Amino acid sequence: MMTKAPDDRRGAAGKVAAVHAQLVVVLAIVALQLWLITVALNEFFLGNLDSVWSLTIASGVLFLVALGVLFAHGE
Amino acid sequence: MAKSTASERPFPYHTMNFPYQRTLDALVTRRDYLRLLVLTSFGLFVGTAGVAGAALLNGPTAYPRTRVAEAAALPAGKALNFVYPTADDPAILVHLPDGRFRAFSQTCTHLACPVFWNAARGRLVCPCHEGIFDAETGLVVAGPPPRPLPRIALQAEQGSIYAVGVTR
């Protein structure tokens, strides 16, 4: 009896599921970044200028993760 | 001229007024949406970096170094009014109970009344509308002021306190 190769199991439904997973992760990242920019603005107007840089770095890391997720499935 | 029936028309009647093609819906795929989200992510990062850039530009502005007071002449828990950076800018120097010195603009960020040191509360208080500021950071603790008090950078040297800049 022949068995399917691992790649054959990824049909159209599998590809759609993978894109859905990417969407969920990137949506969560965008939501986090929205929160970060809100906190950054709040800190800026409060005068806590030091913490704004760490928030920027966190936002940049999240963007890189989103970019990695985008290219994770042969984009 | 007789109105054509639905079966005779090659397209729905409403499309004469609203030429909307249903198939255009399919042009935005999930992958397109994903790319758009990643672009949004980049935009949010740039926005946050912009806030950081603005914070960098809003750092302490250097002004001429000015001697404010002798440290020994101001006991802990007391405050002293002075002017800095110009004669039109009232400021207040506070000797905190823990021994540290802090200086702020004396102009309330609400409606520009002068704030004063309330030793009993350990806060800077604006009497006009009960605005209250933290004496260590200048942050608003209560009341209507929308922003913290501009902080005056201090240096201690040979027993004297000097004002060297302002962070707005």
mmCIF file of C-alpha atoms in Angstrom:
data_model
loop_
_atom_site.group_PDB
_atom_site.id
_atom_site.type_symbol
_atom_site.label_atom_id
_atom_site.label_comp_id
_atom_site.label_asym_id
_atom_site.label_seq_id
_atom_site.Cartn_x
_atom_site.Cartn_y
_atom_site.Cartn_z
ATOM 1 C CA MET A 1 0.000 0.000 0.000
ATOM 2 C CA MET A 2 1.356 3.375 -0.985
ATOM 3 C CA THR A 3 1.516 6.152 1.528
ATOM 4 C CA LYS A 4 1.383 9.824 0.667
ATOM 5 C CA ALA A 5 4.532 11.881 1.006
ATOM 6 C CA PRO A 6 4.340 14.576 3.695
ATOM 7 C CA ASP A 7 4.109 17.332 1.078
ATOM 8 C CA ASP A 8 1.090 15.727 -0.564
ATOM 9 C CA ARG A 9 -0.894 16.090 2.637
ATOM 10 C CA ARG A 10 -0.710 19.845 2.276
ATOM 11 C CA GLY A 11 -3.551 20.314 -0.123
ATOM 12 C CA ALA A 12 -5.521 23.483 -0.718
ATOM 13 C CA ALA A 13 -7.182 23.226 2.704
ATOM 14 C CA GLY A 14 -3.774 22.940 4.378
ATOM 15 C CA LYS A 15 -2.491 25.993 2.565
ATOM 16 C CA VAL A 16 -5.549 28.018 3.562
ATOM 17 C CA ALA A 17 -5.071 26.906 7.174
ATOM 18 C CA ALA A 18 -1.439 28.011 7.039
ATOM 19 C CA VAL A 19 -2.415 31.452 5.716
ATOM 20 C CA HIS A 20 -5.100 31.700 8.415
ATOM 21 C CA ALA A 21 -2.481 30.915 11.041
ATOM 22 C CA GLN A 22 -0.200 33.600 9.594
ATOM 23 C CA LEU A 23 -3.085 36.075 9.657
ATOM 24 C CA VAL A 24 -3.889 35.332 13.292
ATOM 25 C CA VAL A 25 -0.273 35.780 14.370
ATOM 26 C CA VAL A 26 0.214 39.013 12.401
ATOM 27 C CA LEU A 27 -3.124 40.393 13.610
ATOM 28 C CA ALA A 28 -2.018 39.749 17.199
ATOM 29 C CA ILE A 29 1.297 41.486 16.470
ATOM 30 C CA VAL A 30 -0.464 44.519 14.983
ATOM 31 C CA ALA A 31 -2.761 44.686 18.036
ATOM 32 C CA LEU A 32 0.309 44.593 20.310
ATOM 33 C CA GLN A 33 2.000 47.318 18.276
ATOM 34 C CA LEU A 34 -1.121 49.482 18.522
ATOM 35 C CA TRP A 35 -0.940 49.091 22.274
ATOM 36 C CA LEU A 36 2.806 49.900 22.243
ATOM 37 C CA ILE A 37 2.375 53.113 20.263
ATOM 38 C CA THR A 38 -0.430 54.151 22.627
ATOM 39 C CA VAL A 39 1.813 53.561 25.639
ATOM 40 C CA ALA A 40 4.691 55.359 23.896
ATOM 41 C CA LEU A 41 2.533 58.427 23.248
ATOM 42 C CA ASN A 42 1.263 58.346 26.817
ATOM 43 C CA GLU A 43 4.804 58.158 28.193
ATOM 44 C CA PHE A 44 5.917 60.919 25.825
ATOM 45 C CA PHE A 45 3.206 63.304 26.973
ATOM 46 C CA LEU A 46 3.860 62.388 30.592
ATOM 47 C CA GLY A 47 7.486 63.306 30.087
ATOM 48 C CA ASN A 48 8.916 59.806 30.667
ATOM 49 C CA LEU A 49 11.172 60.015 27.655
ATOM 50 C CA ASP A 50 13.514 57.175 28.600
ATOM 51 C CA SER A 51 10.948 54.405 28.309
ATOM 52 C CA VAL A 52 9.920 55.428 24.771
ATOM 53 C CA TRP A 53 13.074 53.898 23.282
ATOM 54 C CA SER A 54 12.463 50.454 24.749
ATOM 55 C CA LEU A 55 8.907 50.572 23.392
ATOM 56 C CA THR A 56 10.274 51.439 19.934
ATOM 57 C CA ILE A 57 12.680 48.501 20.056
ATOM 58 C CA ALA A 58 9.838 46.188 21.098
ATOM 59 C CA SER A 59 7.710 47.451 18.196
ATOM 60 C CA GLY A 60 10.614 46.893 15.785
ATOM 61 C CA VAL A 61 11.131 43.338 17.010
ATOM 62 C CA LEU A 62 7.427 42.635 16.564
ATOM 63 C CA PHE A 63 7.577 44.011 13.027
ATOM 64 C CA LEU A 64 10.499 41.704 12.236
ATOM 65 C CA VAL A 65 8.514 38.766 13.616
ATOM 66 C CA ALA A 66 5.571 39.756 11.393
ATOM 67 C CA LEU A 67 7.935 39.935 8.420
ATOM 68 C CA GLY A 68 9.266 36.490 9.297
ATOM 69 C CA VAL A 69 5.734 35.116 9.486
ATOM 70 C CA LEU A 70 4.946 36.637 6.083
ATOM 71 C CA PHE A 71 7.880 34.888 4.460
ATOM 72 C CA ALA A 72 7.514 31.703 6.454
ATOM 73 C CA HIS A 73 5.469 29.911 3.765
ATOM 74 C CA GLY A 74 7.246 30.737 0.563
ATOM 75 C CA GLU A 75 5.880 34.227 0.115
ATOM 76 C CA MET B 1 -40.073 50.116 -25.850
ATOM 77 C CA ALA B 2 -40.884 47.099 -23.721
ATOM 78 C CA LYS B 3 -38.753 46.531 -20.623
ATOM 79 C CA SER B 4 -36.551 43.484 -21.006
ATOM 80 C CA THR B 5 -37.078 40.610 -18.635
ATOM 81 C CA ALA B 6 -34.466 39.357 -16.222
ATOM 82 C CA SER B 7 -33.854 36.263 -18.308
ATOM 83 C CA GLU B 8 -33.060 38.382 -21.367
ATOM 84 C CA ARG B 9 -30.550 40.653 -19.681
ATOM 85 C CA PRO B 10 -26.928 39.498 -19.585
ATOM 86 C CA PHE B 11 -26.370 41.263 -16.224
ATOM 87 C CA PRO B 12 -28.526 42.177 -13.205
ATOM 88 C CA TYR B 13 -30.666 45.276 -13.718
ATOM 89 C CA HIS B 14 -29.214 47.142 -10.705
ATOM 90 C CA THR B 15 -25.739 47.092 -12.234
ATOM 91 C CA MET B 16 -26.882 49.800 -14.664
ATOM 92 C CA ASN B 17 -26.931 52.204 -11.687
ATOM 93 C CA PHE B 18 -24.341 50.452 -9.544
ATOM 94 C CA PRO B 19 -21.736 48.979 -11.882
ATOM 95 C CA TYR B 20 -20.244 46.802 -9.188
ATOM 96 C CA GLN B 21 -18.664 43.545 -10.230
ATOM 97 C CA ARG B 22 -18.991 40.756 -7.705
ATOM 98 C CA THR B 23 -15.815 39.165 -8.995
ATOM 99 C CA LEU B 24 -13.783 42.195 -7.812
ATOM 100 C CA ASP B 25 -14.283 40.879 -4.286
ATOM 101 C CA ALA B 26 -11.888 38.071 -5.003
ATOM 102 C CA LEU B 27 -9.084 40.509 -5.814
ATOM 103 C CA VAL B 28 -8.282 40.942 -2.112
ATOM 104 C CA THR B 29 -6.976 37.558 -1.171
ATOM 105 C CA ARG B 30 -5.986 36.368 2.284
ATOM 106 C CA ARG B 31 -2.349 36.743 1.260
ATOM 107 C CA ASP B 32 -2.991 40.337 0.148
ATOM 108 C CA TYR B 33 -4.594 41.004 3.523
ATOM 109 C CA LEU B 34 -1.570 39.456 5.223
ATOM 110 C CA ARG B 35 0.767 41.734 3.257
ATOM 111 C CA LEU B 36 -1.398 44.725 4.173
ATOM 112 C CA LEU B 37 -1.211 43.762 7.843
ATOM 113 C CA VAL B 38 2.581 43.484 7.698
ATOM 114 C CA LEU B 39 2.661 46.912 6.046
ATOM 115 C CA THR B 40 0.470 48.191 8.889
ATOM 116 C CA SER B 41 2.910 46.636 11.342
ATOM 117 C CA PHE B 42 5.734 48.541 9.647
ATOM 118 C CA GLY B 43 3.696 51.744 9.828
ATOM 119 C CA LEU B 44 3.103 51.283 13.550
ATOM 120 C CA PHE B 45 6.812 50.674 14.094
ATOM 121 C CA VAL B 46 7.652 53.863 12.177
ATOM 122 C CA GLY B 47 5.044 55.734 14.239
ATOM 123 C CA THR B 48 6.537 54.514 17.508
ATOM 124 C CA ALA B 49 10.010 55.425 16.244
ATOM 125 C CA GLY B 50 8.617 58.872 15.438
ATOM 126 C CA VAL B 51 7.487 59.275 19.035
ATOM 127 C CA ALA B 52 10.988 58.234 20.148
ATOM 128 C CA GLY B 53 12.487 60.772 17.741
ATOM 129 C CA ALA B 54 10.250 63.483 19.160
ATOM 130 C CA ALA B 55 11.354 62.429 22.651
ATOM 131 C CA LEU B 56 14.966 62.800 21.529
ATOM 132 C CA LEU B 57 14.294 66.322 20.240
ATOM 133 C CA ASN B 58 12.461 67.116 23.477
ATOM 134 C CA GLY B 59 15.480 66.324 25.631
ATOM 135 C CA PRO B 60 16.941 68.863 28.018
ATOM 136 C CA THR B 61 17.579 72.192 26.361
ATOM 137 C CA ALA B 62 20.816 73.630 27.592
ATOM 138 C CA TYR B 63 20.721 77.143 28.993
ATOM 139 C CA PRO B 64 23.479 79.160 30.603
ATOM 140 C CA ARG B 65 24.587 77.666 33.887
ATOM 141 C CA THR B 66 23.136 79.729 36.699
ATOM 142 C CA ARG B 67 23.799 79.478 40.401
ATOM 143 C CA VAL B 68 20.496 78.981 42.251
ATOM 144 C CA ALA B 69 21.370 78.609 45.921
ATOM 145 C CA GLU B 70 23.750 77.327 48.546
ATOM 146 C CA ALA B 71 22.720 73.760 49.311
ATOM 147 C CA ALA B 72 23.234 74.297 53.047
ATOM 148 C CA ALA B 73 20.999 77.356 53.043
ATOM 149 C CA LEU B 74 17.927 75.351 52.080
ATOM 150 C CA PRO B 75 16.915 72.790 54.727
ATOM 151 C CA ALA B 76 15.288 69.511 53.690
ATOM 152 C CA GLY B 77 11.542 69.895 53.202
ATOM 153 C CA LYS B 78 11.838 73.538 52.156
ATOM 154 C CA ALA B 79 11.582 75.256 48.767
ATOM 155 C CA LEU B 80 13.020 78.349 47.161
ATOM 156 C CA ASN B 81 11.665 80.406 44.289
ATOM 157 C CA PHE B 82 14.030 81.631 41.603
ATOM 158 C CA VAL B 83 13.924 82.539 37.912
ATOM 159 C CA TYR B 84 15.339 80.375 35.124
ATOM 160 C CA PRO B 85 16.252 80.426 32.248
ATOM 161 C CA THR B 86 15.148 84.053 31.864
ATOM 162 C CA ALA B 87 13.906 86.625 34.332
ATOM 163 C CA ASP B 88 10.360 85.981 33.025
ATOM 164 C CA ASP B 89 10.419 82.264 33.886
ATOM 165 C CA PRO B 90 9.613 81.661 37.554
ATOM 166 C CA ALA B 91 10.967 78.406 38.907
ATOM 167 C CA ILE B 92 10.981 76.541 42.183
ATOM 168 C CA LEU B 93 13.787 74.626 43.833
ATOM 169 C CA VAL B 94 12.672 71.937 46.279
ATOM 170 C CA HIS B 95 14.874 70.205 48.817
ATOM 171 C CA LEU B 96 13.077 66.887 49.193
ATOM 172 C CA PRO B 97 12.860 65.322 52.663
ATOM 173 C CA ASP B 98 15.203 62.533 51.495
ATOM 174 C CA GLY B 99 17.928 65.103 50.768
ATOM 175 C CA ARG B 100 17.692 65.320 46.961
ATOM 176 C CA PHE B 101 17.138 68.584 45.133
ATOM 177 C CA ARG B 102 14.581 69.048 42.361
ATOM 178 C CA ALA B 103 13.700 72.151 40.368
ATOM 179 C CA PHE B 104 10.728 72.823 38.123
ATOM 180 C CA SER B 105 9.141 75.650 36.249
ATOM 181 C CA GLN B 106 6.735 77.319 38.607
ATOM 182 C CA THR B 107 4.162 77.876 35.864
ATOM 183 C CA CYS B 108 1.277 75.425 36.083
ATOM 184 C CA THR B 109 0.686 73.606 32.795
ATOM 185 C CA HIS B 110 -3.053 74.123 33.160
ATOM 186 C CA LEU B 111 -3.651 77.895 33.157
ATOM 187 C CA ALA B 112 -0.214 79.217 34.112
ATOM 188 C CA CYS B 113 -0.841 79.975 37.797
ATOM 189 C CA PRO B 114 2.292 79.671 39.948
ATOM 190 C CA VAL B 115 2.635 76.367 41.770
ATOM 191 C CA PHE B 116 3.975 76.272 45.314
ATOM 192 C CA TRP B 117 5.555 73.695 47.579
ATOM 193 C CA ASN B 118 3.167 72.140 50.068
ATOM 194 C CA ALA B 119 5.425 70.601 52.700
ATOM 195 C CA ALA B 120 2.558 68.883 54.516
ATOM 196 C CA ARG B 121 1.521 66.986 51.394
ATOM 197 C CA GLY B 122 5.025 66.683 49.960
ATOM 198 C CA ARG B 123 3.677 67.908 46.613
ATOM 199 C CA LEU B 124 3.774 70.914 44.343
ATOM 200 C CA VAL B 125 0.294 72.411 44.341
ATOM 201 C CA CYS B 126 -1.424 74.878 42.051
ATOM 202 C CA PRO B 127 -3.959 76.797 44.141
ATOM 203 C CA CYS B 128 -6.069 77.995 41.202
ATOM 204 C CA HIS B 129 -7.670 74.660 40.281
ATOM 205 C CA GLU B 130 -6.111 72.224 42.740
ATOM 206 C CA GLY B 131 -3.575 70.860 40.300
ATOM 207 C CA ILE B 132 -1.108 68.645 42.159
ATOM 208 C CA PHE B 133 2.323 67.620 40.907
ATOM 209 C CA ASP B 134 4.796 65.053 42.175
ATOM 210 C CA ALA B 135 7.740 66.944 43.658
ATOM 211 C CA GLU B 136 10.247 64.310 42.543
ATOM 212 C CA THR B 137 9.235 63.916 38.900
ATOM 213 C CA GLY B 138 6.954 66.876 38.173
ATOM 214 C CA LEU B 139 4.272 64.467 36.925
ATOM 215 C CA VAL B 140 0.629 65.361 37.394
ATOM 216 C CA VAL B 141 -0.810 63.562 40.425
ATOM 217 C CA ALA B 142 -4.275 65.090 40.439
ATOM 218 C CA GLY B 143 -6.328 67.924 39.017
ATOM 219 C CA PRO B 144 -6.712 69.412 35.555
ATOM 220 C CA PRO B 145 -3.102 70.050 34.392
ATOM 221 C CA PRO B 146 -2.573 68.179 31.125
ATOM 222 C CA ARG B 147 1.216 67.901 31.262
ATOM 223 C CA PRO B 148 3.978 67.583 33.837
ATOM 224 C CA LEU B 149 5.915 70.621 34.996
ATOM 225 C CA PRO B 150 9.003 71.381 32.885
ATOM 226 C CA ARG B 151 11.933 70.094 34.881
ATOM 227 C CA ILE B 152 15.087 72.105 35.393
ATOM 228 C CA ALA B 153 18.307 70.120 35.259
ATOM 229 C CA LEU B 154 20.516 70.754 38.287
ATOM 230 C CA GLN B 155 24.172 70.311 39.108
ATOM 231 C CA ALA B 156 25.684 70.390 42.565
ATOM 232 C CA GLU B 157 29.205 71.741 42.853
ATOM 233 C CA GLN B 158 31.169 72.867 45.879
ATOM 234 C CA GLY B 159 28.078 73.208 48.014
ATOM 235 C CA SER B 160 26.129 75.216 45.466
ATOM 236 C CA ILE B 161 23.186 74.207 43.285
ATOM 237 C CA TYR B 162 23.334 75.252 39.622
ATOM 238 C CA ALA B 163 20.580 75.181 36.998
ATOM 239 C CA VAL B 164 21.923 73.988 33.642
ATOM 240 C CA GLY B 165 18.944 73.218 31.382
ATOM 241 C CA VAL B 166 15.222 72.662 31.015
ATOM 242 C CA THR B 167 13.306 69.543 29.938
ATOM 243 C CA ARG B 168 9.876 70.521 28.607
#
